[in-house]
PDB file of C-alpha atoms in Angstrom:
ATOM      1  CA  MET A   1     -78.981 -11.254 -30.901  1.00 62.00           C
ATOM      2  CA  MET A   2     -81.345  -8.384 -30.327  1.00 65.00           C
ATOM      3  CA  VAL A   3     -80.281  -8.368 -26.719  1.00 68.00           C
ATOM      4  CA  GLU A   4     -76.478  -8.433 -27.735  1.00 69.00           C
ATOM      5  CA  GLY A   5     -77.224  -5.306 -30.165  1.00 68.00           C
ATOM      6  CA  MET A   6     -78.663  -3.423 -27.341  1.00 69.00           C
ATOM      7  CA  ALA A   7     -76.155  -4.367 -24.699  1.00 71.00           C
ATOM      8  CA  LEU A   8     -73.374  -3.185 -27.109  1.00 71.00           C
ATOM      9  CA  LEU A   9     -75.370  -0.010 -27.874  1.00 70.00           C
ATOM     10  CA  GLU A  10     -75.632   0.950 -24.181  1.00 70.00           C
ATOM     11  CA  LEU A  11     -71.839   0.325 -23.600  1.00 71.00           C
ATOM     12  CA  GLY A  12     -71.230   2.902 -26.616  1.00 70.00           C
ATOM     13  CA  VAL A  13     -70.034  -0.002 -29.009  1.00 72.00           C
ATOM     14  CA  SER A  14     -71.435  -0.127 -32.614  1.00 73.00           C
ATOM     15  CA  PRO A  15     -73.713  -3.558 -32.800  1.00 76.00           C
ATOM     16  CA  TYR A  16     -71.955  -3.602 -36.246  1.00 75.00           C
ATOM     17  CA  SER A  17     -68.425  -3.632 -35.434  1.00 74.00           C
ATOM     18  CA  GLY A  18     -68.343  -7.551 -35.136  1.00 69.00           C
ATOM     19  CA  ASP A  19     -70.150 -10.221 -37.322  1.00 70.00           C
ATOM     20  CA  VAL A  20     -72.868 -10.971 -35.133  1.00 70.00           C
ATOM     21  CA  PHE A  21     -75.754  -8.211 -35.120  1.00 73.00           C
ATOM     22  CA  HIS A  22     -77.578  -7.887 -38.453  1.00 76.00           C
ATOM     23  CA  GLU A  23     -80.685  -5.834 -37.387  1.00 80.00           C
ATOM     24  CA  MET A  24     -81.875  -2.533 -38.454  1.00 84.00           C
ATOM     25  CA  PRO A  25     -80.903   0.443 -36.124  1.00 84.00           C
ATOM     26  CA  LEU A  26     -84.377   1.866 -35.987  1.00 86.00           C
ATOM     27  CA  ILE A  27     -85.590  -1.557 -34.467  1.00 85.00           C
ATOM     28  CA  VAL A  28     -82.517  -1.732 -32.213  1.00 83.00           C
ATOM     29  CA  TYR A  29     -83.651   1.740 -30.669  1.00 82.00           C
ATOM     30  CA  LEU A  30     -87.279   0.914 -30.794  1.00 82.00           C
ATOM     31  CA  PHE A  31     -86.726  -2.241 -28.643  1.00 80.00           C
ATOM     32  CA  HIS A  32     -84.770  -0.400 -26.398  1.00 77.00           C
ATOM     33  CA  PHE A  33     -87.708   1.027 -24.971  1.00 79.00           C
ATOM     34  CA  LEU A  34     -89.823  -1.898 -25.486  1.00 79.00           C
ATOM     35  CA  VAL A  35     -87.713  -4.659 -24.139  1.00 75.00           C
ATOM     36  CA  ASP A  36     -89.708  -5.090 -20.808  1.00 78.00           C
ATOM     37  CA  TYR A  37     -92.668  -5.868 -22.951  1.00 83.00           C
ATOM     38  CA  ALA A  38     -91.185  -7.816 -25.681  1.00 82.00           C
ATOM     39  CA  GLU A  39     -93.727 -10.821 -25.467  1.00 86.00           C
ATOM     40  CA  ILE A  40     -96.758  -8.348 -25.521  1.00 91.00           C
ATOM     41  CA  VAL A  41     -95.296  -6.617 -28.473  1.00 90.00           C
ATOM     42  CA  PHE A  42     -94.490  -9.643 -30.542  1.00 91.00           C
ATOM     43  CA  MET A  43     -98.178 -11.097 -29.624  1.00 92.00           C
ATOM     44  CA  ILE A  44     -99.878  -7.751 -30.642  1.00 93.00           C
ATOM     45  CA  MET A  45     -97.834  -7.827 -34.003  1.00 93.00           C
ATOM     46  CA  ASP A  46     -98.910 -11.003 -34.906  1.00 94.00           C
ATOM     47  CA  ALA A  47    -102.354 -10.278 -34.073  1.00 95.00           C
ATOM     48  CA  LEU A  48    -102.102  -6.939 -36.131  1.00 96.00           C
ATOM     49  CA  THR A  49    -100.811  -9.204 -39.186  1.00 96.00           C
ATOM     50  CA  ALA A  50    -103.859 -11.496 -39.040  1.00 95.00           C
ATOM     51  CA  VAL A  51    -106.357  -8.830 -38.661  1.00 96.00           C
ATOM     52  CA  THR A  52    -104.699  -6.953 -41.436  1.00 96.00           C
ATOM     53  CA  LEU A  53    -104.897 -10.008 -43.858  1.00 95.00           C
ATOM     54  CA  TYR A  54    -108.423 -10.352 -42.887  1.00 94.00           C
ATOM     55  CA  LEU A  55    -109.507  -6.826 -43.793  1.00 94.00           C
ATOM     56  CA  ALA A  56    -107.141  -6.983 -47.093  1.00 94.00           C
ATOM     57  CA  LEU A  57    -108.694 -10.288 -48.435  1.00 91.00           C
ATOM     58  CA  GLN A  58    -112.366  -8.890 -47.210  1.00 89.00           C
ATOM     59  CA  GLU A  59    -111.525  -5.635 -49.233  1.00 89.00           C
ATOM     60  CA  TYR A  60    -110.087  -7.632 -52.416  1.00 87.00           C
ATOM     61  CA  ASN A  61    -113.175  -9.984 -52.273  1.00 84.00           C
ATOM     62  CA  LYS A  62    -115.491  -6.956 -52.686  1.00 84.00           C
ATOM     63  CA  LEU A  63    -113.509  -5.436 -55.387  1.00 81.00           C
ATOM     64  CA  MET A  64    -113.707  -9.397 -57.273  1.00 78.00           C
ATOM     65  CA  PHE A  65    -117.403  -9.493 -56.418  1.00 78.00           C
ATOM     66  CA  LYS A  66    -118.045  -6.083 -58.212  1.00 77.00           C
ATOM     67  CA  LYS A  67    -116.085  -6.746 -61.250  1.00 75.00           C
ATOM     68  CA  GLN A  68    -118.064 -10.512 -61.266  1.00 70.00           C
ATOM     69  CA  LYS A  69    -121.381  -8.725 -61.060  1.00 72.00           C
ATOM     70  CA  LEU A  70    -120.427  -6.323 -63.796  1.00 70.00           C
ATOM     71  CA  LEU A  71    -119.314  -9.083 -66.212  1.00 66.00           C
ATOM     72  CA  LEU A  72    -122.537 -11.204 -65.614  1.00 65.00           C
ATOM     73  CA  GLU A  73    -124.538  -7.970 -66.547  1.00 64.00           C
ATOM     74  CA  LEU A  74    -122.519  -7.758 -69.888  1.00 63.00           C
ATOM     75  CA  LYS A  75    -123.053 -11.551 -70.250  1.00 67.00           C
ATOM     76  CA  LYS A  76    -119.251 -11.982 -70.688  1.00 63.00           C
ATOM     77  CA  TYR A  77    -119.050 -15.069 -68.639  1.00 62.00           C
ATOM     78  CA  PRO A  78    -119.831 -18.694 -70.655  1.00 63.00           C
ATOM     79  CA  GLN A  79    -123.066 -20.504 -69.193  1.00 62.00           C
ATOM     80  CA  GLU A  80    -120.836 -23.612 -68.444  1.00 58.00           C
ATOM     81  CA  GLY A  81    -118.608 -21.421 -66.401  1.00 57.00           C
ATOM     82  CA  HIS A  82    -121.173 -20.313 -63.653  1.00 57.00           C
ATOM     83  CA  GLU A  83    -120.436 -23.177 -61.220  1.00 58.00           C
ATOM     84  CA  LEU A  84    -116.831 -21.598 -60.846  1.00 61.00           C
ATOM     85  CA  LEU A  85    -118.238 -17.934 -59.787  1.00 67.00           C
ATOM     86  CA  ARG A  86    -117.317 -16.690 -56.413  1.00 68.00           C
ATOM     87  CA  VAL A  87    -120.424 -16.979 -53.758  1.00 70.00           C
ATOM     88  CA  PRO A  88    -121.142 -14.369 -51.275  1.00 71.00           C
ATOM     89  CA  THR A  89    -120.139 -16.671 -48.344  1.00 73.00           C
ATOM     90  CA  GLU A  90    -116.716 -16.521 -49.673  1.00 71.00           C
ATOM     91  CA  MET A  91    -116.372 -12.823 -48.592  1.00 74.00           C
ATOM     92  CA  TYR A  92    -116.527 -14.276 -45.014  1.00 78.00           C
ATOM     93  CA  TYR A  93    -114.875 -17.512 -44.605  1.00 85.00           C
ATOM     94  CA  VAL A  94    -111.947 -17.080 -47.087  1.00 87.00           C
ATOM     95  CA  PRO A  95    -110.352 -14.156 -44.820  1.00 90.00           C
ATOM     96  CA  LEU A  96    -111.082 -16.002 -41.965  1.00 91.00           C
ATOM     97  CA  LYS A  97    -109.513 -18.905 -42.948  1.00 91.00           C
ATOM     98  CA  VAL A  98    -106.115 -16.814 -44.264  1.00 92.00           C
ATOM     99  CA  SER A  99    -106.092 -15.185 -40.648  1.00 93.00           C
ATOM    100  CA  LEU A 100    -106.367 -18.686 -38.971  1.00 94.00           C
ATOM    101  CA  PHE A 101    -103.897 -20.269 -41.363  1.00 94.00           C
ATOM    102  CA  TYR A 102    -101.439 -17.198 -40.344  1.00 94.00           C
ATOM    103  CA  LEU A 103    -101.967 -17.487 -36.752  1.00 93.00           C
ATOM    104  CA  LEU A 104    -101.755 -21.265 -36.537  1.00 93.00           C
ATOM    105  CA  ASN A 105     -98.924 -21.859 -38.743  1.00 92.00           C
ATOM    106  CA  PRO A 106     -96.109 -23.535 -36.738  1.00 92.00           C
ATOM    107  CA  TYR A 107     -93.391 -21.158 -38.229  1.00 89.00           C
ATOM    108  CA  THR A 108     -95.771 -18.275 -37.122  1.00 91.00           C
ATOM    109  CA  VAL A 109     -95.927 -19.758 -33.569  1.00 92.00           C
ATOM    110  CA  LEU A 110     -92.217 -20.518 -33.347  1.00 90.00           C
ATOM    111  CA  SER A 111     -91.155 -17.178 -34.680  1.00 88.00           C
ATOM    112  CA  CYS A 112     -93.350 -15.301 -32.012  1.00 88.00           C
ATOM    113  CA  VAL A 113     -91.939 -17.758 -29.073  1.00 88.00           C
ATOM    114  CA  ALA A 114     -88.482 -17.177 -30.273  1.00 85.00           C
ATOM    115  CA  LYS A 115     -89.210 -13.224 -30.437  1.00 84.00           C
ATOM    116  CA  SER A 116     -87.958 -13.256 -34.080  1.00 84.00           C
ATOM    117  CA  THR A 117     -87.980  -9.672 -35.954  1.00 85.00           C
ATOM    118  CA  CYS A 118     -89.316 -11.364 -38.850  1.00 88.00           C
ATOM    119  CA  ILE A 119     -92.865 -11.003 -37.054  1.00 91.00           C
ATOM    120  CA  ILE A 120     -92.585  -7.269 -37.591  1.00 91.00           C
ATOM    121  CA  ASN A 121     -91.618  -7.631 -41.439  1.00 92.00           C
ATOM    122  CA  ASN A 122     -94.719  -9.880 -41.614  1.00 94.00           C
ATOM    123  CA  ALA A 123     -96.576  -6.920 -39.989  1.00 95.00           C
ATOM    124  CA  VAL A 124     -95.332  -4.419 -42.205  1.00 95.00           C
ATOM    125  CA  ILE A 125     -95.876  -6.224 -45.522  1.00 95.00           C
ATOM    126  CA  ALA A 126     -99.600  -7.505 -44.450  1.00 96.00           C
ATOM    127  CA  LEU A 127    -100.032  -3.353 -43.965  1.00 96.00           C
ATOM    128  CA  PHE A 128     -98.341  -2.671 -47.312  1.00 96.00           C
ATOM    129  CA  ILE A 129    -100.959  -5.551 -48.823  1.00 94.00           C
ATOM    130  CA  LEU A 130    -103.913  -3.765 -47.242  1.00 95.00           C
ATOM    131  CA  ALA A 131    -103.001  -0.231 -48.209  1.00 95.00           C
ATOM    132  CA  THR A 132    -102.251  -1.527 -51.972  1.00 93.00           C
ATOM    133  CA  VAL A 133    -105.707  -3.219 -52.149  1.00 92.00           C
ATOM    134  CA  LYS A 134    -107.510  -0.232 -50.610  1.00 92.00           C
ATOM    135  CA  GLY A 135    -105.682   2.051 -53.441  1.00 89.00           C
ATOM    136  CA  SER A 136    -103.866   4.339 -51.192  1.00 91.00           C
ATOM    137  CA  ARG A 137    -100.559   4.771 -53.175  1.00 91.00           C
ATOM    138  CA  LEU A 138     -98.794   6.736 -50.362  1.00 94.00           C
ATOM    139  CA  LEU A 139     -99.493   3.944 -47.524  1.00 95.00           C
ATOM    140  CA  SER A 140     -98.487   1.455 -49.886  1.00 95.00           C
ATOM    141  CA  ALA A 141     -94.833   3.045 -50.947  1.00 95.00           C
ATOM    142  CA  VAL A 142     -94.501   3.798 -47.183  1.00 96.00           C
ATOM    143  CA  PHE A 143     -95.223   0.358 -45.934  1.00 97.00           C
ATOM    144  CA  LEU A 144     -93.059  -1.172 -48.793  1.00 96.00           C
ATOM    145  CA  SER A 145     -90.101   1.110 -47.849  1.00 96.00           C
ATOM    146  CA  LEU A 146     -90.409   0.059 -44.373  1.00 95.00           C
ATOM    147  CA  ALA A 147     -90.478  -3.834 -45.527  1.00 94.00           C
ATOM    148  CA  THR A 148     -87.618  -3.137 -47.830  1.00 94.00           C
ATOM    149  CA  TYR A 149     -85.944  -1.372 -45.359  1.00 93.00           C
ATOM    150  CA  GLN A 150     -85.696  -4.207 -42.822  1.00 90.00           C
ATOM    151  CA  SER A 151     -85.005  -7.155 -45.474  1.00 86.00           C
ATOM    152  CA  LEU A 152     -84.363  -5.772 -48.657  1.00 88.00           C
ATOM    153  CA  TYR A 153     -86.218  -8.540 -50.944  1.00 89.00           C
ATOM    154  CA  PRO A 154     -89.697  -6.972 -50.317  1.00 91.00           C
ATOM    155  CA  VAL A 155     -88.279  -4.471 -53.312  1.00 91.00           C
ATOM    156  CA  THR A 156     -89.564  -7.310 -55.708  1.00 90.00           C
ATOM    157  CA  LEU A 157     -93.184  -6.148 -54.829  1.00 91.00           C
ATOM    158  CA  LEU A 158     -92.587  -2.666 -56.300  1.00 92.00           C
ATOM    159  CA  PRO A 159     -93.791  -3.643 -59.802  1.00 89.00           C
ATOM    160  CA  PRO A 160     -97.007  -5.763 -59.247  1.00 88.00           C
ATOM    161  CA  ALA A 161     -97.903  -2.996 -56.249  1.00 90.00           C
ATOM    162  CA  LEU A 162     -97.741  -0.256 -58.906  1.00 90.00           C
ATOM    163  CA  LEU A 163     -99.399  -2.200 -61.705  1.00 87.00           C
ATOM    164  CA  TYR A 164    -102.477  -3.203 -59.305  1.00 87.00           C
ATOM    165  CA  LEU A 165    -102.603   0.451 -58.258  1.00 89.00           C
ATOM    166  CA  LEU A 166    -102.399   1.641 -62.149  1.00 86.00           C
ATOM    167  CA  GLN A 167    -105.297  -0.896 -62.956  1.00 82.00           C
ATOM    168  CA  LYS A 168    -107.403   0.875 -60.069  1.00 80.00           C
ATOM    169  CA  GLU A 169    -106.577   4.432 -61.043  1.00 78.00           C
ATOM    170  CA  PHE A 170    -106.870   4.117 -64.870  1.00 71.00           C
ATOM    171  CA  VAL A 171    -109.226   1.539 -66.962  1.00 64.00           C
ATOM    172  CA  PRO A 172    -107.783   0.621 -69.199  1.00 66.00           C
ATOM    173  CA  VAL A 173    -103.990   1.006 -68.451  1.00 66.00           C
ATOM    174  CA  LYS A 174    -102.094   2.773 -71.136  1.00 70.00           C
ATOM    175  CA  MET A 175     -98.361   3.011 -71.024  1.00 68.00           C
ATOM    176  CA  LYS A 176     -98.047   5.753 -73.638  1.00 73.00           C
ATOM    177  CA  SER A 177    -100.417   8.406 -71.614  1.00 76.00           C
ATOM    178  CA  THR A 178     -99.068  10.964 -69.445  1.00 80.00           C
ATOM    179  CA  GLY A 179    -100.975   9.822 -66.403  1.00 79.00           C
ATOM    180  CA  PHE A 180     -99.509   6.472 -66.418  1.00 80.00           C
ATOM    181  CA  TRP A 181     -96.099   7.944 -66.373  1.00 86.00           C
ATOM    182  CA  LEU A 182     -96.835  10.865 -63.608  1.00 90.00           C
ATOM    183  CA  PHE A 183     -98.582   8.071 -61.168  1.00 90.00           C
ATOM    184  CA  SER A 184     -95.698   5.824 -61.496  1.00 89.00           C
ATOM    185  CA  CYS A 185     -93.204   8.593 -61.067  1.00 92.00           C
ATOM    186  CA  GLN A 186     -95.191   9.896 -57.879  1.00 93.00           C
ATOM    187  CA  TYR A 187     -95.256   6.390 -56.390  1.00 94.00           C
ATOM    188  CA  CYS A 188     -91.666   5.402 -56.856  1.00 94.00           C
ATOM    189  CA  SER A 189     -90.621   9.006 -55.685  1.00 96.00           C
ATOM    190  CA  ILE A 190     -92.595   8.135 -52.499  1.00 96.00           C
ATOM    191  CA  TYR A 191     -91.079   4.799 -52.184  1.00 96.00           C
ATOM    192  CA  LEU A 192     -87.497   5.945 -52.650  1.00 96.00           C
ATOM    193  CA  GLY A 193     -87.958   9.018 -50.600  1.00 96.00           C
ATOM    194  CA  SER A 194     -89.293   7.178 -47.645  1.00 95.00           C
ATOM    195  CA  LEU A 195     -86.648   4.736 -48.011  1.00 95.00           C
ATOM    196  CA  CYS A 196     -83.752   7.398 -48.034  1.00 95.00           C
ATOM    197  CA  VAL A 197     -85.768   8.921 -44.792  1.00 95.00           C
ATOM    198  CA  LEU A 198     -85.286   5.621 -43.044  1.00 94.00           C
ATOM    199  CA  VAL A 199     -81.502   4.909 -44.078  1.00 93.00           C
ATOM    200  CA  CYS A 200     -80.602   8.831 -43.130  1.00 93.00           C
ATOM    201  CA  HIS A 201     -82.378   8.460 -39.897  1.00 92.00           C
ATOM    202  CA  SER A 202     -80.502   5.353 -39.124  1.00 88.00           C
ATOM    203  CA  PHE A 203     -77.043   6.977 -40.028  1.00 90.00           C
ATOM    204  CA  PHE A 204     -77.928   9.839 -37.828  1.00 89.00           C
ATOM    205  CA  LEU A 205     -78.687   7.678 -34.572  1.00 85.00           C
ATOM    206  CA  LEU A 206     -75.457   5.906 -35.190  1.00 82.00           C
ATOM    207  CA  ASN A 207     -73.172   8.694 -36.588  1.00 84.00           C
ATOM    208  CA  SER A 208     -71.914   5.701 -39.114  1.00 82.00           C
ATOM    209  CA  TRP A 209     -72.613   3.937 -42.227  1.00 86.00           C
ATOM    210  CA  ASP A 210     -71.486   0.388 -40.557  1.00 83.00           C
ATOM    211  CA  PHE A 211     -75.095  -0.919 -40.704  1.00 85.00           C
ATOM    212  CA  ILE A 212     -75.378  -1.184 -44.570  1.00 87.00           C
ATOM    213  CA  PRO A 213     -72.603  -3.655 -45.233  1.00 85.00           C
ATOM    214  CA  SER A 214     -73.387  -5.484 -41.823  1.00 83.00           C
ATOM    215  CA  ILE A 215     -77.201  -5.540 -43.148  1.00 83.00           C
ATOM    216  CA  TYR A 216     -77.698  -5.329 -46.831  1.00 85.00           C
ATOM    217  CA  GLY A 217     -74.128  -6.866 -47.488  1.00 82.00           C
ATOM    218  CA  PHE A 218     -74.766  -9.723 -45.435  1.00 81.00           C
ATOM    219  CA  ILE A 219     -78.171 -10.587 -47.163  1.00 81.00           C
ATOM    220  CA  LEU A 220     -76.646 -10.468 -50.521  1.00 82.00           C
ATOM    221  CA  SER A 221     -73.030 -11.914 -49.808  1.00 79.00           C
ATOM    222  CA  VAL A 222     -74.442 -14.959 -47.834  1.00 75.00           C
ATOM    223  CA  PRO A 223     -71.170 -15.341 -45.339  1.00 73.00           C
ATOM    224  CA  ASP A 224     -72.837 -17.152 -42.754  1.00 71.00           C
ATOM    225  CA  LEU A 225     -73.381 -20.912 -43.526  1.00 71.00           C
ATOM    226  CA  THR A 226     -75.086 -21.751 -39.944  1.00 73.00           C
ATOM    227  CA  PRO A 227     -77.835 -24.251 -40.835  1.00 73.00           C
ATOM    228  CA  ASN A 228     -81.096 -23.060 -40.951  1.00 70.00           C
ATOM    229  CA  ILE A 229     -84.360 -23.657 -42.543  1.00 69.00           C
ATOM    230  CA  GLY A 230     -83.255 -22.171 -45.835  1.00 70.00           C
ATOM    231  CA  LEU A 231     -81.258 -23.874 -48.703  1.00 71.00           C
ATOM    232  CA  PHE A 232     -78.331 -21.199 -49.172  1.00 71.00           C
ATOM    233  CA  TRP A 233     -76.332 -22.473 -46.241  1.00 71.00           C
ATOM    234  CA  TYR A 234     -76.198 -26.007 -47.851  1.00 73.00           C
ATOM    235  CA  PHE A 235     -75.384 -25.261 -51.227  1.00 73.00           C
ATOM    236  CA  PHE A 236     -72.491 -22.955 -50.360  1.00 73.00           C
ATOM    237  CA  ALA A 237     -71.308 -25.566 -47.682  1.00 73.00           C
ATOM    238  CA  GLU A 238     -71.100 -28.149 -50.351  1.00 72.00           C
ATOM    239  CA  MET A 239     -69.329 -26.007 -52.740  1.00 72.00           C
ATOM    240  CA  PHE A 240     -65.718 -25.192 -53.570  1.00 69.00           C
ATOM    241  CA  GLU A 241     -64.756 -21.934 -52.537  1.00 71.00           C
ATOM    242  CA  HIS A 242     -63.720 -20.530 -55.855  1.00 73.00           C
ATOM    243  CA  PHE A 243     -67.003 -20.947 -56.910  1.00 75.00           C
ATOM    244  CA  SER A 244     -69.143 -19.220 -54.325  1.00 74.00           C
ATOM    245  CA  LEU A 245     -68.981 -15.743 -55.549  1.00 79.00           C
ATOM    246  CA  PHE A 246     -70.711 -16.953 -59.223  1.00 81.00           C
ATOM    247  CA  PHE A 247     -73.154 -18.783 -57.194  1.00 79.00           C
ATOM    248  CA  VAL A 248     -73.970 -16.103 -54.791  1.00 80.00           C
ATOM    249  CA  CYS A 249     -74.890 -13.942 -57.775  1.00 83.00           C
ATOM    250  CA  ILE A 250     -76.779 -16.349 -59.707  1.00 82.00           C
ATOM    251  CA  PHE A 251     -78.876 -17.170 -56.320  1.00 80.00           C
ATOM    252  CA  GLN A 252     -79.561 -13.542 -55.858  1.00 81.00           C
ATOM    253  CA  ILE A 253     -80.237 -12.564 -59.437  1.00 84.00           C
ATOM    254  CA  ASN A 254     -82.809 -15.585 -58.918  1.00 81.00           C
ATOM    255  CA  VAL A 255     -84.687 -13.812 -56.308  1.00 80.00           C
ATOM    256  CA  PHE A 256     -85.124 -10.614 -58.606  1.00 82.00           C
ATOM    257  CA  PHE A 257     -85.366 -12.364 -62.065  1.00 82.00           C
ATOM    258  CA  TYR A 258     -88.955 -13.253 -62.399  1.00 79.00           C
ATOM    259  CA  THR A 259     -90.385  -9.977 -61.041  1.00 82.00           C
ATOM    260  CA  LEU A 260     -90.353  -8.262 -64.631  1.00 79.00           C
ATOM    261  CA  PRO A 261     -91.492 -11.182 -66.596  1.00 77.00           C
ATOM    262  CA  LEU A 262     -94.677 -12.004 -64.272  1.00 72.00           C
ATOM    263  CA  THR A 263     -95.323  -8.198 -64.234  1.00 75.00           C
ATOM    264  CA  ILE A 264     -95.129  -7.708 -67.955  1.00 73.00           C
ATOM    265  CA  ASN A 265     -97.497 -10.935 -68.198  1.00 67.00           C
ATOM    266  CA  THR A 266     -99.903  -9.757 -65.665  1.00 61.00           C
ATOM    267  CA  PHE A 267    -100.007  -6.387 -67.507  1.00 62.00           C
ATOM    268  CA  LYS A 268    -100.892  -8.292 -70.618  1.00 54.00           C
ATOM    269  CA  CYS A 269    -103.807 -10.111 -68.979  1.00 50.00           C
ATOM    270  CA  TYR A 270    -105.962  -6.646 -68.246  1.00 50.00           C
TER     271      TYR A 270
END
């Protein structure tokens, strides 16, 4: 699909004029220069994702050990719960396990062999997680905007990421404080600003907005019922045509619906 998009671009035809190509313009232009090194690029992206996940888990474990040590000093843990406490060796083997599970996952291997651009999305989301765990609001918002730009659904990570950063910045988190709303506005502004820059840059490359319905419209309307590893195609293939719009709305709402209650519930736990 990427090869077809680049071929159409070289011929001066918009890749989004048909109903086959649904990748972001910036990625098309990126691979226009890297097409001869595609195999190496995808392997590097997978390795980058694994290393980033390792560093993110290592950083998170450090924070959890500090919190656990503080609670032990304050005698907040019951004696019978001491056997459930984290041990120092977890700081090393848990991140390593996560990285190995990612690299050895059959879906990861097959995606790399097939040169699927989901590998790029995985790397960006892993970088977003690392930036969030380290408390960098700028990099967290930028990487989240990159992930959203490519596949839309990562926008659901905005509330939990913001909550996590707020917990690192303010102890305790108070919704009525000026700092809470100022920090939230700054993070959301960086996120939306970065997303707007990416979308506008895509427009300037193509001199057209055709990519928006072709990519985001394709994700939201699910017009392609070709069998794949997902479930959408199966449900809609078995469904009467006049019910499809209703169930498309239900399925899409289901993706975003749980973000708010889970975020609120997490907020109450701190």
